[in-house]
């Protein structure tokens, strides 16, 4: 899980630096909020998340 989180963090940083949107698929309703909160903590509030 740590490897996945590290890779995701790198993807979030790339999206932030390039201004590209992030499009993610999350399996399981209980996993969506933690993922969204984590992404939101690393991105500016106006960054597109689809």
PDB file of C-alpha atoms in Angstrom:
ATOM      1  CA  UNK A   1       0.000   0.000   0.000  1.00  0.00           C
ATOM      2  CA  UNK A   2       2.876   2.357   0.735  1.00  0.00           C
ATOM      3  CA  UNK A   3       4.206   1.925  -2.825  1.00  0.00           C
ATOM      4  CA  UNK A   4       0.788   2.764  -4.278  1.00  0.00           C
ATOM      5  CA  UNK A   5       0.498   5.870  -2.113  1.00  0.00           C
ATOM      6  CA  UNK A   6       3.978   7.013  -3.148  1.00  0.00           C
ATOM      7  CA  UNK A   7       3.179   6.554  -6.849  1.00  0.00           C
ATOM      8  CA  UNK A   8      -0.132   8.376  -6.403  1.00  0.00           C
ATOM      9  CA  UNK A   9       1.641  11.244  -4.664  1.00  0.00           C
ATOM     10  CA  UNK A  10       4.055  11.566  -7.603  1.00  0.00           C
ATOM     11  CA  UNK A  11       1.119  11.594 -10.038  1.00  0.00           C
ATOM     12  CA  UNK A  12      -0.612  14.280  -7.980  1.00  0.00           C
ATOM     13  CA  UNK A  13       2.541  16.403  -8.003  1.00  0.00           C
ATOM     14  CA  UNK A  14       2.866  16.028 -11.790  1.00  0.00           C
ATOM     15  CA  UNK A  15      -0.772  17.018 -12.257  1.00  0.00           C
ATOM     16  CA  UNK A  16      -0.297  20.018  -9.967  1.00  0.00           C
ATOM     17  CA  UNK A  17       2.853  21.182 -11.778  1.00  0.00           C
ATOM     18  CA  UNK A  18       1.416  20.727 -15.279  1.00  0.00           C
ATOM     19  CA  UNK A  19      -2.148  21.834 -14.536  1.00  0.00           C
ATOM     20  CA  UNK A  20      -3.511  18.580 -15.938  1.00  0.00           C
ATOM     21  CA  UNK A  21      -6.626  17.015 -14.403  1.00  0.00           C
ATOM     22  CA  UNK A  22      -6.566  13.867 -12.311  1.00  0.00           C
ATOM     23  CA  UNK A  23      -8.991  11.149 -13.285  1.00  0.00           C
ATOM     24  CA  UNK A  24      -9.077   8.302 -10.790  1.00  0.00           C
ATOM     25  CA  UNK A  25     -11.130   5.217 -10.131  1.00  0.00           C
ATOM     26  CA  UNK A  26     -11.566   4.153  -6.528  1.00  0.00           C
ATOM     27  CA  UNK A  27     -13.003   0.765  -5.615  1.00  0.00           C
ATOM     28  CA  UNK A  28     -15.217   0.813  -2.590  1.00  0.00           C
ATOM     29  CA  UNK A  29     -17.351   3.601  -1.205  1.00  0.00           C
ATOM     30  CA  UNK A  30     -15.417   3.594   2.071  1.00  0.00           C
ATOM     31  CA  UNK A  31     -12.158   4.373   0.242  1.00  0.00           C
ATOM     32  CA  UNK A  32     -13.381   7.400  -1.692  1.00  0.00           C
ATOM     33  CA  UNK A  33     -13.329   9.981   1.124  1.00  0.00           C
ATOM     34  CA  UNK A  34      -9.785   9.164   2.354  1.00  0.00           C
ATOM     35  CA  UNK A  35      -8.512   9.280  -1.242  1.00  0.00           C
ATOM     36  CA  UNK A  36     -10.294  12.547  -1.996  1.00  0.00           C
ATOM     37  CA  UNK A  37      -9.068  14.147   1.243  1.00  0.00           C
ATOM     38  CA  UNK A  38      -5.495  13.052   0.529  1.00  0.00           C
ATOM     39  CA  UNK A  39      -5.601  14.430  -3.016  1.00  0.00           C
ATOM     40  CA  UNK A  40      -7.181  17.658  -1.824  1.00  0.00           C
ATOM     41  CA  UNK A  41      -4.402  18.155   0.714  1.00  0.00           C
ATOM     42  CA  UNK A  42      -1.798  18.080  -2.078  1.00  0.00           C
ATOM     43  CA  UNK A  43      -3.624  20.101  -4.743  1.00  0.00           C
ATOM     44  CA  UNK A  44      -4.721  23.726  -4.953  1.00  0.00           C
ATOM     45  CA  UNK A  45      -8.449  24.142  -4.349  1.00  0.00           C
ATOM     46  CA  UNK A  46      -9.080  25.109  -7.990  1.00  0.00           C
ATOM     47  CA  UNK A  47      -7.332  22.036  -9.487  1.00  0.00           C
ATOM     48  CA  UNK A  48      -9.699  19.873 -11.564  1.00  0.00           C
ATOM     49  CA  UNK A  49     -10.493  16.450 -10.122  1.00  0.00           C
ATOM     50  CA  UNK A  50     -12.846  14.271 -12.164  1.00  0.00           C
TER      51      UNK A  50
END
